[in-house]
CSV table of C-alpha atoms and ligand atoms in Angstrom, one decimal:
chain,number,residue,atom,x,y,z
A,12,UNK,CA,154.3,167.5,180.2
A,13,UNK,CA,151.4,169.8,180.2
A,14,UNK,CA,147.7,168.0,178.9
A,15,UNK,CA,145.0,170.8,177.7
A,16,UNK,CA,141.7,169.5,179.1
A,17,UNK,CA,139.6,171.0,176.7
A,18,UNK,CA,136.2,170.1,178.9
A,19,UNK,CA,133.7,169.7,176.7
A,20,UNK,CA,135.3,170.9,173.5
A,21,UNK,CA,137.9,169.0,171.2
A,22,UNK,CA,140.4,170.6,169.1
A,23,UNK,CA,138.2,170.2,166.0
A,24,UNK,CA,135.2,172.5,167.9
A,25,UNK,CA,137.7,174.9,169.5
A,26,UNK,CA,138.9,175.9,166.2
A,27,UNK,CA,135.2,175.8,164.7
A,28,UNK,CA,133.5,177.5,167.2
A,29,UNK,CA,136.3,179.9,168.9
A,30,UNK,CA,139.7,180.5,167.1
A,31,UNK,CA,139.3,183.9,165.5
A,32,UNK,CA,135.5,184.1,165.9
A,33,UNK,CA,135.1,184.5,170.1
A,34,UNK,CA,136.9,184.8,173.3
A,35,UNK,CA,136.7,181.5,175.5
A,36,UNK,CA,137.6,180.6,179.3
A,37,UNK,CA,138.5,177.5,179.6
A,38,UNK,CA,138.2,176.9,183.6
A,39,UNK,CA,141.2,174.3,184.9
A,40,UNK,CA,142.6,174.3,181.2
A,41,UNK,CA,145.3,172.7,183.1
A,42,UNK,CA,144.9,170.4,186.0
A,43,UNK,CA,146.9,171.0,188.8
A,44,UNK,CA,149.1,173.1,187.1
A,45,UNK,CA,152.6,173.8,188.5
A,46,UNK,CA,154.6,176.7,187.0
A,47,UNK,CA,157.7,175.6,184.9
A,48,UNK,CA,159.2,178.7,186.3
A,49,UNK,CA,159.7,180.7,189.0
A,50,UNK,CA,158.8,185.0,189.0
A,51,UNK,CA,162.5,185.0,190.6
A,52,UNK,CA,163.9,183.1,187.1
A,53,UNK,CA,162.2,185.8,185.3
A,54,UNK,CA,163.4,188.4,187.2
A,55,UNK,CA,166.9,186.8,186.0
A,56,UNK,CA,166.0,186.6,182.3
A,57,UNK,CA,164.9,190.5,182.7
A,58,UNK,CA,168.4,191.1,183.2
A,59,UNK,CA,169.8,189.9,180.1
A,60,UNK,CA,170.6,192.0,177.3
A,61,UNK,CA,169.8,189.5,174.6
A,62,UNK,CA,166.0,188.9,176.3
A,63,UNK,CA,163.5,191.5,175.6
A,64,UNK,CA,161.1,192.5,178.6
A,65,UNK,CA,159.9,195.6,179.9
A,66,UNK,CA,158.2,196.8,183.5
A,67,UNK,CA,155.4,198.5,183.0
A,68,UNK,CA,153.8,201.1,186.4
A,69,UNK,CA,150.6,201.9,186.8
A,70,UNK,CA,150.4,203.6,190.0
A,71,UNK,CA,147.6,206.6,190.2
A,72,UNK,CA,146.1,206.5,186.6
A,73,UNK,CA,150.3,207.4,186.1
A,74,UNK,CA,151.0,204.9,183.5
A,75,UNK,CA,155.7,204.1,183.1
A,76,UNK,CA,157.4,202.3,180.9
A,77,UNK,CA,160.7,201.2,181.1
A,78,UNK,CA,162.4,198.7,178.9
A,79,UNK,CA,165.0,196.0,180.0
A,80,UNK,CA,167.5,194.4,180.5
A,81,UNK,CA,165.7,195.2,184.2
A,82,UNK,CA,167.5,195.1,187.6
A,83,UNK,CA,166.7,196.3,191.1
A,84,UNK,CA,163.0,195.3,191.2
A,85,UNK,CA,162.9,197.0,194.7
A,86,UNK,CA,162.6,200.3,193.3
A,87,UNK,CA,159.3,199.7,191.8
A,88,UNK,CA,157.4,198.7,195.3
A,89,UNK,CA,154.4,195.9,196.1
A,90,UNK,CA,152.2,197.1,194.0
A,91,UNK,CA,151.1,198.5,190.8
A,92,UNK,CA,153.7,197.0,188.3
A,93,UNK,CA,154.2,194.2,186.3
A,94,UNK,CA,157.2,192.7,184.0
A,95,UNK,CA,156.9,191.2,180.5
A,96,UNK,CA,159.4,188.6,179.0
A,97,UNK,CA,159.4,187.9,175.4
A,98,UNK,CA,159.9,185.1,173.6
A,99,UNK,CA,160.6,182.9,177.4
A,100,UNK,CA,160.5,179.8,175.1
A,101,UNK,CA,163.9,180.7,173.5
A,102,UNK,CA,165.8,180.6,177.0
A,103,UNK,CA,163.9,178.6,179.3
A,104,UNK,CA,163.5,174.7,178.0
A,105,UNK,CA,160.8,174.0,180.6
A,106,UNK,CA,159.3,177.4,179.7
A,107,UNK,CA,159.4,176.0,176.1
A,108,UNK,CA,157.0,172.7,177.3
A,109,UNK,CA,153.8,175.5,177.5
A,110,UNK,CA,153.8,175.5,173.8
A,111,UNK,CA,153.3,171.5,173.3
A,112,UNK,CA,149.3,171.3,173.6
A,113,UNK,CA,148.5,174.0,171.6
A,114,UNK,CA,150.6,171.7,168.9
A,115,UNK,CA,147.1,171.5,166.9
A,116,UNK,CA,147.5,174.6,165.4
A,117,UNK,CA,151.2,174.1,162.6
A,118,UNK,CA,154.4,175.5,164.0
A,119,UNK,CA,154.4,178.5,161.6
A,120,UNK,CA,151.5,180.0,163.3
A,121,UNK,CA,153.1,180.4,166.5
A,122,UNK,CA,155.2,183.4,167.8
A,123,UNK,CA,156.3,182.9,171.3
A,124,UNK,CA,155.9,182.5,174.5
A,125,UNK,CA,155.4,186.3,176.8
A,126,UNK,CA,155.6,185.8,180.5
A,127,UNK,CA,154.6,188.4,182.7
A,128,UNK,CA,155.0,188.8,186.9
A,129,UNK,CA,152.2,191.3,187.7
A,130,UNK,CA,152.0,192.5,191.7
A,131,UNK,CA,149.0,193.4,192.9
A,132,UNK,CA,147.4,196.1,191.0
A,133,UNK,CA,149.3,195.1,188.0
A,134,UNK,CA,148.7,195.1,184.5
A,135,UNK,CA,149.1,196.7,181.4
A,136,UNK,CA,145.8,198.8,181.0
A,137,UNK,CA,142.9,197.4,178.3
A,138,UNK,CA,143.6,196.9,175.2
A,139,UNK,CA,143.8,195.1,171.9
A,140,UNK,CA,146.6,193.0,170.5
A,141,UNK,CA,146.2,192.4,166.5
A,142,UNK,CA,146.9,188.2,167.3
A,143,UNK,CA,144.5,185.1,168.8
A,144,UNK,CA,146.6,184.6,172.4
A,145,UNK,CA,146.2,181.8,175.4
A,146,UNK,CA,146.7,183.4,178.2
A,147,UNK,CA,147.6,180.9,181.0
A,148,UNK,CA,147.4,181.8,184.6
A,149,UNK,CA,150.2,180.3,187.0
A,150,UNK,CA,150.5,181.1,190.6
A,151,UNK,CA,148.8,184.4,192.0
A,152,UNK,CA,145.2,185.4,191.0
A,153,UNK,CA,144.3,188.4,188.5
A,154,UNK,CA,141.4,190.0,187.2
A,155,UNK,CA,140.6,189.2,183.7
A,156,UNK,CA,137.8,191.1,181.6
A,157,UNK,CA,137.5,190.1,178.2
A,158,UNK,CA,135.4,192.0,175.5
A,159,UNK,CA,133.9,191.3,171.6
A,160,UNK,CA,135.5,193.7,168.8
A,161,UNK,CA,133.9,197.0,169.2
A,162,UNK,CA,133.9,200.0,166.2
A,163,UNK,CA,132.9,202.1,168.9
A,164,UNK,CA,135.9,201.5,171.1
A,165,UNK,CA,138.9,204.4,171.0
A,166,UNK,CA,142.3,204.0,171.5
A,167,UNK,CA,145.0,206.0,172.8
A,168,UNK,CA,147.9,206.5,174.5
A,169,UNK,CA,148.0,207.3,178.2
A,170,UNK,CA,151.9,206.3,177.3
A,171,UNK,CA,153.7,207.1,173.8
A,172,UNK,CA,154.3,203.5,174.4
A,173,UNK,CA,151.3,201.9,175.8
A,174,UNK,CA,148.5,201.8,173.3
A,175,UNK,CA,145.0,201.6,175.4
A,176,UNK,CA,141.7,201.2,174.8
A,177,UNK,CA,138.4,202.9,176.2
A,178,UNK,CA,135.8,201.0,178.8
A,179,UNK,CA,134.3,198.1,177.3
A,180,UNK,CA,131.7,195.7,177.9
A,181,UNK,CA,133.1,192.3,179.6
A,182,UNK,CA,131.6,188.7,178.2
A,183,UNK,CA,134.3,186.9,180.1
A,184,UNK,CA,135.0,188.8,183.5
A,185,UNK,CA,136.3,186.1,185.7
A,186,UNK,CA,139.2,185.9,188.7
A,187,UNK,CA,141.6,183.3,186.8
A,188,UNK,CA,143.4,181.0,189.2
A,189,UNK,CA,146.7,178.9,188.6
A,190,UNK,CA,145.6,176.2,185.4
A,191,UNK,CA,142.5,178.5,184.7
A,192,UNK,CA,143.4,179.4,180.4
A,193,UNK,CA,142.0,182.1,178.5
A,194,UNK,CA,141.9,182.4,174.8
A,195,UNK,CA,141.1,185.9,173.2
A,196,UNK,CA,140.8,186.3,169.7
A,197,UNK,CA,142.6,189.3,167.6
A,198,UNK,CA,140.2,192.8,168.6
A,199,UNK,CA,139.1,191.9,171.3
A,200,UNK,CA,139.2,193.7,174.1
A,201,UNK,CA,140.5,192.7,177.3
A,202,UNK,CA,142.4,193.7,180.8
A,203,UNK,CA,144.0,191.6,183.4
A,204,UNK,CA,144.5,193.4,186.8
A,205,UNK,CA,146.4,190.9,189.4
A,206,UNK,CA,144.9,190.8,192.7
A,207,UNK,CA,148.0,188.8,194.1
A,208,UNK,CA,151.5,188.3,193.1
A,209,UNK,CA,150.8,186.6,190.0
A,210,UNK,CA,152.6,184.7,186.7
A,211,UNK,CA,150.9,184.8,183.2
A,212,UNK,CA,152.0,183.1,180.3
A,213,UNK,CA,150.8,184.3,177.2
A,214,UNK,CA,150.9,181.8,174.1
A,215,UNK,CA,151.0,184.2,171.1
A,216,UNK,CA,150.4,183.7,167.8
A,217,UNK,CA,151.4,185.5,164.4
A,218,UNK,CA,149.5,186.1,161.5
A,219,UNK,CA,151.7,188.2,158.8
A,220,UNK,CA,149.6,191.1,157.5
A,221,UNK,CA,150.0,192.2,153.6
A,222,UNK,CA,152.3,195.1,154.2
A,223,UNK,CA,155.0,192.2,155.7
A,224,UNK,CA,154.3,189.9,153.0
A,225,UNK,CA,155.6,192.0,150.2
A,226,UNK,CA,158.4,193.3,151.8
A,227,UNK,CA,159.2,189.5,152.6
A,228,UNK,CA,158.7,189.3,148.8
A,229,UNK,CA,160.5,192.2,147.9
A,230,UNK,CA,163.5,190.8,150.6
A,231,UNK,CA,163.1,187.5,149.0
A,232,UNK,CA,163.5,188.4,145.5
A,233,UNK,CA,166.5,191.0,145.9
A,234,UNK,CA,168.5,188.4,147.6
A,235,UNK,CA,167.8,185.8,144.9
A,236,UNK,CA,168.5,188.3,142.3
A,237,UNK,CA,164.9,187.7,140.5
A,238,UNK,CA,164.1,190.5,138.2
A,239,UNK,CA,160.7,188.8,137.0
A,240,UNK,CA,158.9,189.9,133.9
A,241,UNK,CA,158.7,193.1,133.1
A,242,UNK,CA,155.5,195.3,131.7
A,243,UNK,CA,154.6,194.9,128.1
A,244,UNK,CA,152.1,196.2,125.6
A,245,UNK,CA,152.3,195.0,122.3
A,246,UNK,CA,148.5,195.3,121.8
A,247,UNK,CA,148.8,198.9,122.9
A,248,UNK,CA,145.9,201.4,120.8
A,249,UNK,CA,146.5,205.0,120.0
A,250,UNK,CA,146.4,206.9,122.8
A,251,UNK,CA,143.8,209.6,122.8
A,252,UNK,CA,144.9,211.3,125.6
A,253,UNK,CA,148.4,210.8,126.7
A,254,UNK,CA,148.2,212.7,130.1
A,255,UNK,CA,145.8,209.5,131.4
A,256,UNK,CA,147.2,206.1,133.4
A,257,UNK,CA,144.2,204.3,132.2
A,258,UNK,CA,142.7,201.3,133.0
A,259,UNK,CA,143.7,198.8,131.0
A,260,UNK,CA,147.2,199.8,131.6
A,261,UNK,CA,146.6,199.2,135.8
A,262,UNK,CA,144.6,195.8,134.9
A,263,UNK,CA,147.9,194.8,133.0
A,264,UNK,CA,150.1,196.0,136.1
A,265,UNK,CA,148.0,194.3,138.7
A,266,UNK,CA,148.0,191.1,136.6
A,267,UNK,CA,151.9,191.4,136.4
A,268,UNK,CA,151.6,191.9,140.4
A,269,UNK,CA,149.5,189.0,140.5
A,270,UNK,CA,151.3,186.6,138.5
A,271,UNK,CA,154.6,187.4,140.4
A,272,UNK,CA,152.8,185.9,143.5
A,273,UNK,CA,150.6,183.1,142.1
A,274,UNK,CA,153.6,181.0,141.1
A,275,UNK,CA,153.0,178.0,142.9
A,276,UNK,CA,157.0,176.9,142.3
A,277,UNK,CA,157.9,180.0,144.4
A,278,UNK,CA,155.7,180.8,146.7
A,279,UNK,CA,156.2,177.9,149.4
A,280,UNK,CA,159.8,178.9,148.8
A,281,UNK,CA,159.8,182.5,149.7
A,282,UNK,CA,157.6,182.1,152.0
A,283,UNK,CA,158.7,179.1,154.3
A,284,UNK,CA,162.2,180.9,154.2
A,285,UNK,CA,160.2,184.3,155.5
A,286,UNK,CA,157.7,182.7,158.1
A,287,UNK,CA,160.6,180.4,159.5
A,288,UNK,CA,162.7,183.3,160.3
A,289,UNK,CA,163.4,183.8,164.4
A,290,UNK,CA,162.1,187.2,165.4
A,291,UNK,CA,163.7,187.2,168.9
A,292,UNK,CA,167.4,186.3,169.3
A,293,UNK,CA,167.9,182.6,169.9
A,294,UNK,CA,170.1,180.6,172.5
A,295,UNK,CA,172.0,179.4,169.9
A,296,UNK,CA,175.1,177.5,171.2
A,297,UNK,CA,177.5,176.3,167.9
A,298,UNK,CA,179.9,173.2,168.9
A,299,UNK,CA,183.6,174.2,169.0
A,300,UNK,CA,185.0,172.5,167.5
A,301,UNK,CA,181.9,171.5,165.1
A,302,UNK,CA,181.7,167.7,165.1
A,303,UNK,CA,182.4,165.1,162.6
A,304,UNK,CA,179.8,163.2,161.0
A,305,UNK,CA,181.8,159.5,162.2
A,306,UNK,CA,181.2,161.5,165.9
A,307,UNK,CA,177.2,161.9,165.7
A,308,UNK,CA,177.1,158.6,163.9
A,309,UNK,CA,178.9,157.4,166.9
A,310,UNK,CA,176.9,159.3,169.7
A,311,UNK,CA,174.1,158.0,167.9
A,312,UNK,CA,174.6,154.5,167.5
A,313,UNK,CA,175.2,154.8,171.2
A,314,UNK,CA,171.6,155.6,172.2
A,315,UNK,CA,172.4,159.8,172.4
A,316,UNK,CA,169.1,161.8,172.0
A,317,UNK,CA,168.8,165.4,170.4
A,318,UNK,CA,167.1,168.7,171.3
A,319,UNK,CA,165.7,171.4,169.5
A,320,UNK,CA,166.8,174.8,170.5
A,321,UNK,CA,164.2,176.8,171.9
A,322,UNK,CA,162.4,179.2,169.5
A,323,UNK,CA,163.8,177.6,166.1
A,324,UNK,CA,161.4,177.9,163.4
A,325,UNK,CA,160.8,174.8,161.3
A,326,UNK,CA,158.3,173.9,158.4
A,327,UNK,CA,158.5,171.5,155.6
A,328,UNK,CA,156.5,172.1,152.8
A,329,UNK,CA,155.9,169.1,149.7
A,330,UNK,CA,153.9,169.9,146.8
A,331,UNK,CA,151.1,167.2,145.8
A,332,UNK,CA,152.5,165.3,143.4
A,333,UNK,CA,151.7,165.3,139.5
A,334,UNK,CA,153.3,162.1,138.7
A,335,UNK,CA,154.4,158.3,140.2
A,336,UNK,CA,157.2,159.7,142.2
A,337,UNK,CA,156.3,161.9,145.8
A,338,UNK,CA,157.8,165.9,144.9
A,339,UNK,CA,160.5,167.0,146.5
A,340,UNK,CA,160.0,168.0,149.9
A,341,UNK,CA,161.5,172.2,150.8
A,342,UNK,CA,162.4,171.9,154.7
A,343,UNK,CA,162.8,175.3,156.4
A,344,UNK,CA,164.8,176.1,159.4
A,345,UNK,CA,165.6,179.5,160.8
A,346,UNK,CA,165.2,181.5,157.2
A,347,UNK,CA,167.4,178.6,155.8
A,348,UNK,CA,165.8,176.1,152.7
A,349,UNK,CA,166.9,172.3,152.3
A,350,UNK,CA,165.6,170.6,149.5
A,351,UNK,CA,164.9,166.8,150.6
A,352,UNK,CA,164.2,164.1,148.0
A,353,UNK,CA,160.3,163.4,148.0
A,354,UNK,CA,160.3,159.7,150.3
A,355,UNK,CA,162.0,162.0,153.2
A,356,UNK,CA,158.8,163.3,154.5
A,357,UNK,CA,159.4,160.8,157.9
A,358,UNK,CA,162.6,163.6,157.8
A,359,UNK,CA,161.0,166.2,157.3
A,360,UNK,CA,158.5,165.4,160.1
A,361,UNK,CA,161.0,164.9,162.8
A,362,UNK,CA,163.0,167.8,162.3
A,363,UNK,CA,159.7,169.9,162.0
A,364,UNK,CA,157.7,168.3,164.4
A,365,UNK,CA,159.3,167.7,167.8
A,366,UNK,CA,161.1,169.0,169.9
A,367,UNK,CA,163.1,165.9,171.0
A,368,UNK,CA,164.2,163.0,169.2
A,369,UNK,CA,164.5,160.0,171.3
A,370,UNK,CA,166.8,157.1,170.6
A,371,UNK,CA,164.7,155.1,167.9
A,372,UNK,CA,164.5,158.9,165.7
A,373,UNK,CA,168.0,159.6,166.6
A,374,UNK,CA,168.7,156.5,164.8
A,375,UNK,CA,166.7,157.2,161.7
A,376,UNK,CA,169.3,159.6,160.6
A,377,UNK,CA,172.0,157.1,160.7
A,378,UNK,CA,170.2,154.9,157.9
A,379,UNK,CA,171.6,157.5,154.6
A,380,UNK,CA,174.5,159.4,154.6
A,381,UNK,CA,172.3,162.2,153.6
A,382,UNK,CA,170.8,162.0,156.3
A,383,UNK,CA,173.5,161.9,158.4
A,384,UNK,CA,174.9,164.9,156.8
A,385,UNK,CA,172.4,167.1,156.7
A,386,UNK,CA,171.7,166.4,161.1
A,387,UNK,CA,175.4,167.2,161.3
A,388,UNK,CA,175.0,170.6,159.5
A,389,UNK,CA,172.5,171.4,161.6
A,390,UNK,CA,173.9,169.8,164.7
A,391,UNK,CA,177.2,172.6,163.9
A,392,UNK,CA,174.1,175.3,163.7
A,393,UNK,CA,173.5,174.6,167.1
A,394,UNK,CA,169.8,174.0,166.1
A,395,UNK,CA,169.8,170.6,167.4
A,396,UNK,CA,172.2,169.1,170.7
A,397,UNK,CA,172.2,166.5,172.5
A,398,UNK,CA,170.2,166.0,175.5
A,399,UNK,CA,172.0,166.5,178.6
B,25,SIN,C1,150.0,190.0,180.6
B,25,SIN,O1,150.0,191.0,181.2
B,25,SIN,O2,150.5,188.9,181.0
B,25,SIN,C2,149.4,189.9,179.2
B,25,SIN,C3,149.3,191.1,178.6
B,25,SIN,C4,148.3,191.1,177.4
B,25,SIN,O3,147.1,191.2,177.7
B,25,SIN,O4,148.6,191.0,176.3
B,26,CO,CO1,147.0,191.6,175.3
């Protein structure tokens, strides 16, 4: 289990004073901090096909690129290189455990977990990244200079892959040893160059921009065969020029546009099934045979405990409630939507806000047969299975 000592700070003044408005180095974030993996464990997720990574050279002011699956590391020397693994949390459980402290901030907001192995030298050039990131620094030491959003700063491509930045000025320039965390805010500039063999884990985060949004809409409303309302005008005036789109016309199709995605009904809906859906492939492992429900029930009643697969995306949304009884509660895993009768929210949290459920939870699902059914279903996903 790894336990953010936040120093001085507390969530509450992190996200006050830091997340989103300033970079901050937060010295021996972890104490005595012992990688959950090994670079040689990367190495071996590099060369799978389902993983994404890539190696990127720097050697000479000669930036490479190569994209995985990776094998024969040899090739690219001692120095001057370093290896990215996306989404680490989806195939490595103990991998997965880096993700727990920063727990304060909901599931949705979180994207995954990159690892890099840099060699000396190594890096992948300054730049900007359009998310907030930890960066965590296992064993090695590297470089890090961290900047404030700049105008004046240019970017290009010293790569048709690689998207740099120019020289900027540092306000965190600091050697970051193994436990040392970083946290850099979307713009901001930054560069880490590894002075030894060194691991990095990079806690990303996502923040949908508008563009995604309405094609998540769009998605969302082809699927579910919802035509909306369509333009009207029966206040329309004679038209004194009929070559013009005017005004009054756009403040009708912008309030059409509007009301499409002010429905408070079906907003939570489309979006918890968009922001729930995995980006990276998952480790999904479906029983076969699938299990009965009388099986679970039995494996549960037994003292069994469950896991969640690595990556899987889960929210729950519940509306405030207008009358006596709670509304219902939408649960979302992995683009899917359940619908859970209001006083399931103790549900709702356990499948949404854990990653294991010991015995005692385990045994909350036995209580309906709803209950039951529904941790069967997902137990056949391969979303959930039980701890070995
Ligand atoms: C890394 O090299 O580990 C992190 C890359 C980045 O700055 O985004
Ligand atoms: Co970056």
């Amino acid at each position: 289990m790894y336990a953010l000592d936040f120093a001085d700070l507390t969530p509450e003044l992190f996200l006050a004073e830091f997340w989103q408005k300033k970079p901050l180095l937060l010295k021996q974030g972890f104490k005595h901090f012992t990688d959950p993996l090994s670079a040689d464990e990367l190495a071996g997720l590099a060369l799978e096909e389902e993983v994404e990574s890539r190696v990127v050279q720097c050697g000479n002011g000669d930036w490479q690129m190569e994209t995985g699956p990776i094998s024969d590391f040899a090739r690219f020397g001692e120095r001057d290189w370093t290896i990215l693994v996306q989404a680490v949390d989806h195939w490595h459980s103990e991998a997965a455990t880096l993700l727990d402290p920063f727990r304060f901030i909901p599931n949705w907001r979180i994207d995954d977990l990159m690892v890099s192995f840099s060699t000396p030298g190594g890096g992948v050039g300054p730049h900007l990244d359009q998310y907030d990131v930890f960066i965590v620094q296992g064993e090695g030491k590297r470089h890090w200079r961290v900047g404030m959003p700049d105008n004046s700063l240019k970017q290009f491509c010293h790569h048709p892959r690689l998207l740099q930045v120019s020289p900027f000025n540092a306000c965190i320039d600091v050697v970051m040893e193994p436990g040392d965390i970083l946290y850099i805010p979307p713009g901001c500039p930054h560069e880490g160059i590894s002075l030894e063999n060194s691991l990095n884990y990079s806690i990303g985060f996502r923040a949908p921009a508008q563009k995604d949004l309405l094609t998540g809409l769009a998605d969302y409303l082809i699927d579910n065969d919802i035509s909306g309302r369509r333009f009207t005008d029966p206040a329309r005036p004679v038209s004194n020029n009929i070559g013009e789109l005017g005004s009054a016309d756009l403040a009708q199709v912008k309030q059409l546009l509007q009301q499409l995605v002010s429905d408070d009904a079906s907003l939570p809906l489309w979006f918890g099934q968009y922001i729930s859906r995995a980006k990276h492939e998952l480790d999904l492992q479906e029983p076969d045979p699938h299990y009965q429900a009388e099986e679970i029930a039995e494996y549960l009643e037994e003292g069994s405990e469950l896991t969640l697969t690595g990556g899987l995306r889960c929210c729950y949304h519940q509306a405030s409630s207008e009358g006596s009884e709670p509304a219902d509660i939408a649960l979302f895993i992995n683009g899917e939507q359940y619908l859970l009768p209001g006083d399931e929210l103790t549900t709702a949290k356990l499948l949404t806000g854990q990653r294991q459920l010991d015995e005692q939870q385990c045994r909350h699902f036995l209580e309906l047969p709803e209950r039951l059914g529904l941790m069967v279903h997902l137990i056949n996903l391969g979303y959930w299975h039980f701890t070995e």
